[in-house]
XYZ file of C-alpha atoms in Angstrom:
704
model
C -14.091 -52.777 62.044
C -14.752 -51.459 65.563
C -11.960 -52.053 68.086
C -13.890 -52.551 71.279
C -10.704 -52.454 73.351
C -10.698 -48.685 72.900
C -14.273 -48.302 74.137
C -14.953 -47.134 77.686
C -15.866 -49.927 80.108
C -19.529 -50.628 80.737
C -20.949 -48.529 83.510
C -21.352 -50.258 86.824
C -24.877 -51.128 87.964
C -26.941 -48.178 89.124
C -29.571 -48.114 91.847
C -32.701 -49.516 90.168
C -34.788 -46.345 90.559
C -32.162 -43.702 89.771
C -32.837 -42.199 86.350
C -29.924 -41.456 84.025
C -29.082 -40.500 80.436
C -27.464 -42.907 77.994
C -25.284 -40.862 75.638
C -22.846 -43.468 74.351
C -21.535 -43.061 70.803
C -21.380 -46.837 70.270
C -24.325 -48.883 71.508
C -23.367 -52.475 72.130
C -26.988 -53.591 72.392
C -27.807 -51.997 69.017
C -24.988 -53.938 67.378
C -26.407 -57.045 69.067
C -29.842 -56.202 67.651
C -28.237 -56.146 64.220
C -26.745 -59.577 64.868
C -30.024 -61.013 66.157
C -31.923 -59.489 63.215
C -29.675 -61.128 60.617
C -29.940 -64.427 62.514
C -33.739 -64.177 62.296
C -33.679 -63.237 58.604
C -31.396 -66.090 57.558
C -33.120 -68.658 59.783
C -36.587 -67.753 58.504
C -35.424 -67.704 54.875
C -33.832 -71.136 55.178
C -36.196 -72.968 57.495
C -39.605 -71.271 57.607
C -40.834 -71.555 53.986
C -41.538 -67.919 53.331
C -42.553 -66.396 56.650
C -41.187 -62.910 57.234
C -39.161 -62.611 60.435
C -39.318 -58.829 60.728
C -35.530 -58.713 60.665
C -35.383 -56.656 57.474
C -37.803 -54.148 58.999
C -35.389 -53.903 61.925
C -32.473 -53.268 59.550
C -34.396 -50.365 58.016
C -35.134 -49.031 61.497
C -31.456 -49.225 62.484
C -30.551 -47.318 59.321
C -32.960 -44.506 60.177
C -31.916 -44.429 63.853
C -28.245 -43.976 62.950
C -28.453 -41.997 59.705
C -30.785 -39.134 60.609
C -28.906 -38.032 63.772
C -25.663 -38.309 61.778
C -27.085 -36.044 59.071
C -28.238 -33.598 61.699
C -24.813 -33.452 63.322
C -23.146 -32.842 59.953
C -25.694 -30.157 59.081
C -25.134 -28.374 62.392
C -21.384 -28.566 61.904
C -21.689 -27.245 58.347
C -24.108 -24.404 59.246
C -26.989 -26.153 57.537
C -25.057 -27.798 54.750
C -24.170 -31.496 54.604
C -20.978 -32.526 52.749
C -22.737 -34.668 50.168
C -19.588 -35.908 48.459
C -18.190 -37.278 51.700
C -21.569 -38.761 52.569
C -22.069 -40.512 49.238
C -18.447 -41.722 49.130
C -19.150 -43.433 52.432
C -22.131 -45.175 50.837
C -19.880 -46.527 48.111
C -17.483 -47.977 50.685
C -20.109 -49.434 52.997
C -22.726 -50.746 50.556
C -21.468 -50.906 46.972
C -17.986 -52.364 47.485
C -19.234 -55.544 49.275
C -22.215 -55.858 46.893
C -20.479 -55.585 43.505
C -18.399 -58.816 43.758
C -21.477 -60.734 44.907
C -23.451 -59.529 41.886
C -20.689 -60.543 39.496
C -20.226 -64.004 41.027
C -23.962 -64.731 41.262
C -24.448 -63.497 37.682
C -21.845 -65.985 36.462
C -23.357 -68.802 38.542
C -26.901 -67.875 37.517
C -25.961 -68.013 33.847
C -24.901 -71.639 34.326
C -27.539 -72.844 36.792
C -30.691 -70.975 35.783
C -32.590 -71.649 32.518
C -32.110 -69.309 29.588
C -35.761 -68.314 29.765
C -35.104 -66.616 33.119
C -32.002 -64.714 31.982
C -33.713 -61.564 30.634
C -35.478 -60.926 33.949
C -32.403 -62.079 35.863
C -30.075 -59.584 34.193
C -32.715 -56.867 34.360
C -32.670 -57.329 38.123
C -28.875 -57.437 38.231
C -28.869 -54.053 36.506
C -31.475 -52.734 38.931
C -29.541 -54.056 41.926
C -26.235 -52.593 40.778
C -27.968 -49.200 40.454
C -30.056 -49.665 43.629
C -33.597 -49.633 42.281
C -34.353 -53.344 42.643
C -37.493 -52.664 44.682
C -39.030 -50.756 41.779
C -37.899 -53.394 39.283
C -39.794 -55.984 41.321
C -42.856 -53.718 41.247
C -42.483 -53.114 37.501
C -42.160 -56.835 36.853
C -45.232 -57.499 39.026
C -43.232 -59.838 41.246
C -44.550 -60.239 44.777
C -42.600 -61.305 47.843
C -42.225 -65.086 47.780
C -40.533 -67.810 49.756
C -37.233 -69.000 48.347
C -37.906 -71.435 45.516
C -36.599 -72.421 42.083
C -38.747 -69.751 40.417
C -37.932 -66.985 42.897
C -35.618 -64.135 41.948
C -32.116 -64.651 43.414
C -31.946 -60.893 43.976
C -35.374 -60.405 45.531
C -33.809 -59.644 48.927
C -31.977 -56.587 47.589
C -35.201 -54.574 47.599
C -34.323 -53.456 51.134
C -30.756 -52.475 50.211
C -32.171 -50.387 47.368
C -34.566 -48.620 49.731
C -31.731 -47.878 52.159
C -29.590 -46.339 49.397
C -32.538 -44.304 48.092
C -33.090 -43.055 51.643
C -29.396 -42.191 52.075
C -29.464 -40.212 48.822
C -32.721 -38.302 49.369
C -32.694 -37.637 53.113
C -29.683 -35.251 53.108
C -31.578 -32.950 50.742
C -34.696 -33.072 52.929
C -32.653 -32.215 56.014
C -30.795 -29.402 54.249
C -34.068 -27.975 52.946
C -34.837 -27.242 56.610
C -31.444 -26.598 58.154
C -30.027 -24.190 55.565
C -32.749 -21.510 55.888
C -32.894 -21.944 59.672
C -29.161 -21.438 60.037
C -29.411 -18.435 57.743
C -32.048 -17.035 60.110
C -29.909 -18.077 63.089
C -32.631 -20.314 64.438
C -32.423 -23.825 65.873
C -33.470 -26.208 63.064
C -34.026 -29.305 65.225
C -37.691 -28.654 66.104
C -38.502 -28.017 62.444
C -36.661 -31.176 61.367
C -38.626 -33.171 63.931
C -41.888 -31.735 62.605
C -40.944 -32.625 59.011
C -39.932 -36.144 60.043
C -43.193 -36.573 61.929
C -45.139 -35.485 58.869
C -43.211 -37.911 56.664
C -43.828 -40.699 59.171
C -47.583 -40.124 59.264
C -47.828 -39.724 55.485
C -45.809 -42.882 54.826
C -47.749 -44.902 57.398
C -51.072 -43.880 55.852
C -49.749 -44.815 52.423
C -48.638 -48.208 53.757
C -52.013 -48.887 55.394
C -53.893 -48.013 52.204
C -51.437 -49.973 50.046
C -51.836 -53.080 52.171
C -55.554 -53.027 51.463
C -55.314 -52.160 47.763
C -52.123 -53.667 46.302
C -49.938 -55.411 48.864
C -47.488 -56.858 46.331
C -46.467 -53.341 45.292
C -46.853 -51.945 48.787
C -44.340 -54.395 50.239
C -41.507 -53.051 48.064
C -42.535 -49.381 47.986
C -40.031 -46.813 49.237
C -42.900 -44.481 50.080
C -44.635 -47.126 52.200
C -41.362 -48.040 53.918
C -40.231 -44.495 54.696
C -41.860 -44.422 58.133
C -39.704 -47.378 59.174
C -36.697 -45.089 58.740
C -38.058 -41.727 59.876
C -39.717 -42.913 63.092
C -36.449 -44.393 64.403
C -34.741 -41.220 63.204
C -37.021 -39.183 65.456
C -36.072 -41.418 68.370
C -32.404 -41.057 67.452
C -32.669 -37.255 67.605
C -34.339 -37.269 71.018
C -32.865 -40.284 72.810
C -30.097 -38.270 74.502
C -32.738 -36.362 76.431
C -34.417 -39.451 77.857
C -33.760 -40.020 81.571
C -34.894 -43.501 82.555
C -34.037 -45.551 85.593
C -32.306 -48.924 85.492
C -35.389 -50.964 86.429
C -37.574 -49.493 83.701
C -34.763 -49.797 81.134
C -34.395 -53.501 81.933
C -38.161 -54.055 81.564
C -38.201 -52.221 78.222
C -35.230 -54.229 76.976
C -36.964 -57.530 77.678
C -40.240 -56.423 76.115
C -38.324 -55.368 73.020
C -36.331 -58.582 72.819
C -39.440 -60.768 73.213
C -41.357 -58.820 70.558
C -38.384 -58.907 68.218
C -38.080 -62.686 68.425
C -41.825 -63.337 68.191
C -42.866 -60.893 65.433
C -42.300 -63.471 62.693
C -44.630 -65.900 64.456
C -47.311 -63.330 65.311
C -47.816 -61.811 61.859
C -47.604 -62.911 58.246
C -45.307 -60.053 57.298
C -45.443 -60.801 53.582
C -49.143 -59.902 53.477
C -49.179 -57.240 56.237
C -45.897 -55.288 56.327
C -45.146 -52.386 56.110
C -48.617 -51.462 57.370
C -49.079 -50.668 61.065
C -48.427 -54.313 61.938
C -44.733 -53.615 61.269
C -44.750 -51.420 64.387
C -44.080 -54.667 66.263
C -40.551 -55.352 64.894
C -39.725 -51.649 64.524
C -41.109 -50.879 67.977
C -39.181 -53.821 69.418
C -35.919 -52.383 68.122
C -36.811 -48.932 69.462
C -37.625 -50.301 72.918
C -34.230 -51.979 73.042
C -32.297 -48.859 72.027
C -34.328 -46.650 74.367
C -33.512 -49.081 77.159
C -29.901 -48.837 76.039
C -27.312 -49.759 78.644
C -29.672 -50.827 81.405
C -26.858 -50.996 83.996
C -28.755 -53.952 85.339
C -27.481 -57.483 85.809
C -30.708 -58.869 84.369
C -31.263 -56.488 81.449
C -31.702 -57.997 77.981
C -28.808 -55.847 76.772
C -26.527 -58.318 78.557
C -27.703 -61.030 76.151
C -27.350 -58.826 73.083
C -23.821 -57.993 74.155
C -22.761 -61.629 73.982
C -20.069 -62.663 71.500
C -22.355 -64.539 68.992
C -24.651 -61.559 68.471
C -21.765 -59.101 68.268
C -19.952 -61.234 65.681
C -23.120 -61.726 63.653
C -23.588 -57.961 63.796
C -20.090 -57.555 62.343
C -20.884 -59.727 59.294
C -24.598 -58.882 59.008
C -24.432 -56.999 55.691
C -22.281 -59.575 53.896
C -24.348 -62.422 55.337
C -27.533 -60.729 54.173
C -26.464 -60.177 50.563
C -24.994 -63.687 50.113
C -27.425 -66.101 51.740
C -30.525 -65.571 49.572
C -29.015 -66.108 46.103
C -27.264 -69.213 47.420
C -30.648 -70.654 48.452
C -32.242 -69.970 45.054
C -29.279 -71.289 43.060
C -29.090 -74.434 45.189
C -32.796 -75.159 44.707
C -32.427 -74.774 40.943
C -29.280 -76.890 40.777
C -30.769 -79.659 42.924
C -34.242 -79.467 41.261
C -35.934 -79.097 44.650
C -38.886 -76.921 45.589
C -37.738 -76.489 49.193
C -34.511 -77.043 51.089
C -33.911 -80.400 52.716
C -31.962 -80.537 55.980
C -28.639 -81.171 54.255
C -29.196 -78.306 51.848
C -30.305 -75.954 54.616
C -27.274 -76.663 56.785
C -24.946 -76.451 53.793
C -26.361 -73.087 52.737
C -26.062 -71.795 56.290
C -22.418 -72.853 56.592
C -21.416 -71.542 53.156
C -23.236 -68.254 53.788
C -21.387 -67.757 57.079
C -18.046 -68.467 55.404
C -18.733 -66.072 52.528
C -19.964 -63.446 54.986
C -16.730 -63.744 56.961
C -14.668 -63.443 53.779
C -16.794 -60.514 52.601
C -16.325 -58.730 55.901
C -12.579 -59.333 56.048
C -11.553 -58.787 52.453
C -14.237 -56.423 51.162
C -15.741 -54.372 53.985
C -12.525 -54.195 56.035
C -10.179 -54.792 53.100
C -10.978 -53.416 49.671
C -13.304 -50.719 51.012
C -10.424 -49.413 53.133
C -7.881 -49.522 50.284
C -6.355 -46.290 48.887
C -8.777 -46.457 45.964
C -11.676 -45.834 48.363
C -9.910 -44.116 51.256
C -8.124 -41.003 50.143
C -7.594 -37.398 50.969
C -10.637 -36.455 48.940
C -14.075 -37.951 48.441
C -13.994 -37.655 44.637
C -11.950 -40.805 44.041
C -14.170 -43.306 45.903
C -17.361 -41.649 44.707
C -16.221 -41.572 41.076
C -15.059 -45.184 41.315
C -18.430 -46.245 42.684
C -20.482 -44.348 40.109
C -18.381 -45.495 37.145
C -18.335 -49.068 38.446
C -22.107 -49.125 38.953
C -22.734 -47.704 35.466
C -20.356 -50.213 33.861
C -22.074 -53.066 35.661
C -25.494 -51.735 34.730
C -24.467 -51.440 31.068
C -23.006 -54.950 31.057
C -26.143 -56.424 32.564
C -28.250 -54.519 29.998
C -26.221 -56.126 27.211
C -26.530 -59.593 28.763
C -30.281 -59.113 29.186
C -30.774 -58.272 25.534
C -28.399 -61.012 24.394
C -30.593 -63.485 26.254
C -33.706 -62.015 24.630
C -32.156 -62.338 21.172
C -31.242 -65.975 21.823
C -34.735 -66.778 23.094
C -36.246 -65.127 20.006
C -34.013 -67.310 17.847
C -35.068 -70.472 19.670
C -38.735 -69.518 19.535
C -38.469 -68.868 15.798
C -36.924 -72.314 15.389
C -39.772 -73.742 17.456
C -42.306 -72.279 15.035
C -40.837 -74.208 12.131
C -42.823 -77.061 10.671
C -42.115 -80.472 12.131
C -43.027 -84.003 11.190
C -45.790 -85.711 13.139
C -44.020 -88.995 12.544
C -41.049 -87.680 14.531
C -43.123 -85.616 16.941
C -46.538 -87.254 17.289
C -47.404 -85.321 20.451
C -51.033 -85.917 21.428
C -51.336 -88.716 18.874
C -49.141 -90.856 21.121
C -52.039 -90.764 23.587
C -55.187 -90.755 21.482
C -53.979 -92.926 18.589
C -51.097 -94.898 20.148
C -48.770 -93.428 17.523
C -45.183 -94.756 17.736
C -42.682 -92.395 19.373
C -39.163 -92.481 17.877
C -36.053 -91.350 19.737
C -35.865 -87.603 19.084
C -34.858 -84.507 21.065
C -37.690 -82.639 22.747
C -39.465 -80.020 20.640
C -39.551 -77.043 20.988
C -36.270 -76.165 22.698
C -36.962 -76.146 26.424
C -35.213 -72.799 26.853
C -37.949 -71.163 24.800
C -40.901 -72.945 26.403
C -41.378 -70.964 29.657
C -41.693 -67.623 27.837
C -43.767 -68.977 24.957
C -47.236 -67.427 24.760
C -48.179 -68.976 21.452
C -47.447 -68.047 17.875
C -50.644 -66.018 17.731
C -48.845 -63.240 19.560
C -46.079 -63.171 16.956
C -48.322 -63.189 13.867
C -50.273 -59.938 13.435
C -53.792 -60.331 12.065
C -54.567 -59.185 8.571
C -57.381 -56.792 9.489
C -56.347 -54.709 12.520
C -53.407 -53.366 14.508
C -55.489 -53.018 17.704
C -54.293 -56.314 19.101
C -55.592 -55.695 22.633
C -59.122 -55.753 21.209
C -58.859 -59.329 19.938
C -56.438 -60.991 22.351
C -56.209 -58.580 25.238
C -55.025 -59.566 28.697
C -57.948 -58.282 30.709
C -57.755 -54.487 30.393
C -61.129 -53.493 31.852
C -61.309 -50.418 29.631
C -61.260 -52.517 26.434
C -64.837 -53.718 25.949
C -65.362 -53.225 22.210
C -63.846 -56.296 20.520
C -62.486 -56.469 17.007
C -62.151 -59.945 15.552
C -58.541 -60.587 14.609
C -58.645 -62.278 11.225
C -56.218 -64.902 9.926
C -56.243 -67.070 6.848
C -58.175 -65.923 3.770
C -60.254 -62.771 4.479
C -62.229 -63.351 1.267
C -63.231 -66.907 2.157
C -66.884 -67.860 2.464
C -65.951 -70.255 5.306
C -65.360 -68.679 8.728
C -64.339 -70.190 12.056
C -64.370 -67.973 15.169
C -62.636 -68.683 18.483
C -63.918 -66.749 21.509
C -63.098 -66.909 25.221
C -60.120 -66.804 27.536
C -56.564 -67.967 26.996
C -57.589 -71.584 27.635
C -59.486 -71.375 24.342
C -56.822 -69.366 22.536
C -54.105 -71.870 23.456
C -55.533 -74.273 20.816
C -55.360 -71.590 18.123
C -52.499 -73.168 16.174
C -54.416 -76.350 15.395
C -57.245 -74.318 13.856
C -54.832 -71.917 12.141
C -53.142 -74.774 10.267
C -56.517 -76.103 9.134
C -57.582 -72.601 8.053
C -54.445 -72.285 5.901
C -54.964 -75.698 4.296
C -58.707 -75.360 3.647
C -58.827 -71.668 2.785
C -60.923 -70.627 5.801
C -61.021 -67.271 7.516
C -60.128 -67.693 11.220
C -61.374 -65.061 13.679
C -59.877 -64.814 17.180
C -61.616 -63.032 20.081
C -59.505 -63.804 23.145
C -59.574 -61.948 26.453
C -57.121 -63.263 29.046
C -58.681 -64.364 32.326
C -62.217 -63.975 31.000
C -64.429 -67.031 30.497
C -67.043 -66.554 27.752
C -69.980 -65.774 30.045
C -72.540 -63.043 29.491
C -74.280 -62.981 32.882
C -73.039 -59.857 34.744
C -74.835 -60.985 37.914
C -73.573 -64.519 38.613
C -74.985 -66.650 41.387
C -73.215 -66.500 44.773
C -71.346 -69.761 44.182
C -69.968 -68.686 40.779
C -66.716 -66.753 40.227
C -67.029 -63.015 39.638
C -65.128 -61.482 36.725
C -64.379 -57.777 36.143
C -67.303 -55.854 34.706
C -65.314 -55.220 31.547
C -65.183 -58.992 30.951
C -68.970 -59.265 30.779
C -69.242 -56.198 28.539
C -66.551 -57.545 26.222
C -68.276 -60.927 26.003
C -71.681 -59.368 25.300
C -70.195 -57.299 22.491
C -68.241 -60.296 21.190
C -71.418 -62.377 21.078
C -73.259 -59.623 19.208
C -70.344 -59.498 16.750
C -70.575 -63.257 16.183
C -74.328 -63.090 15.690
C -73.719 -60.388 13.120
C -71.021 -62.150 11.053
C -72.684 -65.622 11.315
C -69.542 -67.812 11.279
C -69.731 -71.431 10.151
C -68.307 -72.556 13.504
C -67.704 -70.989 16.920
C -65.076 -72.529 19.200
C -65.299 -71.626 22.891
C -64.956 -73.025 26.393
C -67.271 -75.824 27.498
C -66.260 -75.899 31.177
C -64.188 -73.863 33.621
C -62.127 -75.056 36.556
C -62.822 -71.819 38.440
C -66.231 -73.051 39.569
C -66.493 -73.768 43.329
C -62.908 -74.954 43.334
C -63.714 -77.594 40.724
C -64.893 -78.018 37.156
C -68.274 -76.613 36.238
C -70.396 -74.586 33.833
C -71.489 -71.020 34.538
C -75.059 -70.036 33.738
C -73.749 -67.146 31.666
C -71.845 -69.635 29.516
C -75.030 -71.595 28.821
C -76.859 -68.355 28.032
C -74.297 -67.559 25.325
C -74.602 -71.084 23.858
C -78.381 -70.725 23.688
C -78.133 -67.483 21.718
C -75.739 -69.167 19.302
C -78.185 -72.067 18.999
C -81.032 -69.690 18.220
C -78.894 -68.247 15.432
C -78.207 -71.819 14.230
C -74.437 -71.397 14.616
C -72.555 -74.670 15.280
C -70.520 -74.421 18.489
C -67.550 -76.566 19.541
C -67.166 -76.566 23.338
C -63.649 -77.289 24.618
C -63.150 -78.781 28.046
C -61.010 -76.573 30.288
C -57.431 -77.699 30.921
C -55.880 -78.000 34.345
C -52.996 -76.086 35.901
C -49.561 -77.561 36.516
C -46.571 -76.527 38.660
C -44.779 -73.451 37.359
C -41.447 -75.275 37.386
C -42.348 -77.914 34.750
C -40.000 -76.602 32.047
C -37.311 -75.826 34.630
C -37.610 -79.379 35.950
C -37.012 -80.756 32.463
C -33.971 -78.551 31.921
C -32.547 -79.759 35.222
C -32.523 -83.334 33.966
C -36.015 -84.495 34.857
C -38.061 -86.633 32.510
C -41.634 -86.667 31.253
C -42.909 -88.503 34.331
C -40.873 -86.900 37.125
C -41.680 -83.434 35.788
C -45.322 -84.235 35.087
C -48.265 -83.888 37.426
C -51.257 -86.012 38.515
C -54.506 -85.437 36.672
C -56.402 -82.698 38.477
C -59.089 -83.734 40.941
C -61.076 -80.749 39.661
C -62.095 -82.784 36.609
C -65.605 -84.109 37.247
C -66.034 -87.878 36.933
C -69.531 -87.381 35.533
C -68.057 -85.457 32.599
C -65.276 -88.031 32.223
C -67.887 -90.762 31.814
C -70.799 -89.036 30.041
C -69.571 -85.721 28.676
C -71.777 -82.651 29.048
C -75.527 -83.075 29.354
C -78.342 -80.768 28.194
C -76.286 -79.229 25.410
C -77.868 -77.011 22.746
C -78.713 -78.922 19.586
C -76.036 -77.003 17.677
C -73.237 -77.712 20.197
C -70.604 -80.457 20.441
C -68.379 -81.092 23.461
C -64.682 -82.002 23.005
C -62.869 -83.480 26.005
C -59.383 -81.934 25.756
C -58.127 -83.826 28.813
C -57.610 -86.864 26.543
C -54.824 -84.936 24.810
C -52.782 -84.161 27.934
C -53.504 -86.880 30.517
C -53.648 -90.658 30.533
C -54.170 -93.098 33.383
C -54.695 -90.224 35.816
C -51.295 -88.676 35.043
C -50.231 -85.762 32.838
C -46.627 -86.081 31.608
C -44.495 -83.039 30.878
C -43.522 -84.460 27.475
C -45.847 -86.437 25.218
C -44.761 -87.823 21.888
C -41.443 -85.915 21.991
C -43.270 -82.582 22.344
C -43.126 -80.390 25.458
C -46.701 -79.994 26.660
C -46.754 -77.034 29.009
C -45.739 -73.403 28.829
C -46.055 -71.610 32.127
C -48.513 -72.899 34.672
C -51.759 -73.074 32.755
C -51.232 -73.320 28.992
C -50.008 -75.801 26.425
C -47.262 -75.028 23.935
C -48.256 -73.985 20.419
C -46.239 -76.940 19.100
C -48.297 -79.367 21.157
C -51.547 -77.728 20.033
C -50.662 -78.625 16.433
C -50.523 -82.314 17.270
C -54.239 -82.587 18.074
C -55.180 -81.807 14.467
C -55.321 -85.439 13.217
C -57.899 -86.107 15.937
C -59.681 -82.777 15.553
C -60.298 -82.913 11.794
C -62.496 -86.053 11.669
C -64.593 -84.572 14.478
C -65.048 -81.309 12.576
C -65.816 -83.118 9.296
C -68.686 -84.940 10.972
C -69.903 -81.919 12.941
C -69.573 -79.163 10.298
C -69.105 -80.944 6.935
C -69.756 -77.732 4.983
C -66.349 -76.415 6.151
C -64.734 -79.056 3.953
C -66.987 -78.763 0.898
């Protein structure tokens, strides 16, 4: 901890127009910037529902401003070489020692508070955070930056800590790659280092600008895209000693910087724009303040940043940063809330400040300064940090796979046969079946990760699973029908369309097993069964591969001539409501011309992602349910679909999941929803008593 009593007194005010250098080793205003930045980060995270304050961008800029000049000084002192062991041992003390206890405590709390279904990803991120690659784990897991919520990662915020550590590890080698040969040639390496840093800054900025336009979710966490936020301040840090600026201009710069710093979070939506050039606002604000430095003016903004609250917040900024976010996420899960109420927000703020104080006192200024980490040689702290990080990473790997094994066990149990008398499911709605007192089926811990038994049962005719239930790979356009049931049967049922068709697979699979049918599945995730590659302007546009896949799938169906085709009858992606695409009708007409009976399933609505989590937190079928979607058209509710082909029959699936304009989370003792948009495979089975009489009337030859 810095003892400010040993620092030289602030310089007395200078004449406003007299230029001077500011060559202080400790910059009070920079420490105040750190304090203000953490105040912005925590306040926005708690109170602003996901807006990015720009504070984290400022933290990255401070890291670059301090680290690169420090590396340069060490390189010059070591004739080009930087003492890497000493450098990395310092990283262990400053960053890993305060972080490790937080990870352990939050892992224990997360195991208790968070649902089992989230544990594999949770422990995967704990491993990534303990080894400082959390930003790339978020990219790998296709997780975008989100406001704090019950479904948000409690370690999402550690992406920036990971980038800082990656920078601290790589930058010494980049600097030495320049300084070593220049010292060997007895040349000044600083100009060359500045040129390299400028090149890195431009390259990174261009990458960030392109990434923001192409794939912002990945761009936001990318070390490459964020590099300029560290190198640009580093350039300023290497040249700031040469800047001679008068007191008046310094004071003006300080106020411009302070105003921009406080307003950046209100000007831009950082989550969708940073780290593109828009992030020059928070980074530039920090640079203006440090360039202004000690303004030696009574009205400079540095006087505000030097105040006790900002200095104290600067002292605890790292501990406050690593603790506050997981506390928010755990609280929201424990309290079953989507956002913080005032009591929760104030409680989180107070607890975070207390933990930050304790972390600063006992970890940053305590354990990190103990003989284990402060010794005559760098090997002891560095070895301790590396071994500790690897042990934590290995432990989290084991916990991740233990959670996966337990979920597999629960999912296997959920695939077991169950009695419709105990678990009537949809029959409680459509047939008023009695509902006895029974535990919910399947186990709620398995529901959120459940993608249907179809993905656990390989077909009997192919191993190319992406060609019969792919998830939208645009290169896969040549479908192969995945066959189930009896491949020698003379009765064939084919299901074709997106996942909202495939989600009903289990009901048809059970019938196929009982009646000796062959069941063919042609599912492409996110791809409605439409064959018109040039939709009208008011229709949704799908990837070109979707249309090609559907055209080939239709040709395949026309070739095999199934006894029944099951596909989507409506989509809720039409003009923000339910509708029918012309390309869907075109496919139905071709099936009609081939005299193939077609069962058209009404599209199902979406529900909140947290449905299963809500149930595990003690909610019930009603409190965790959702109102019937307004996207459902009343005309279809009352009259069904009009102008259908003569060989088509429409089945209103909304009757299975909603009643009296409400869709409960549990119906007939069976959990209805998995994820945000699909029903559980257990619930799909419960529509069969209603489905079979319809099929017997529509396609009686299937039962002959």
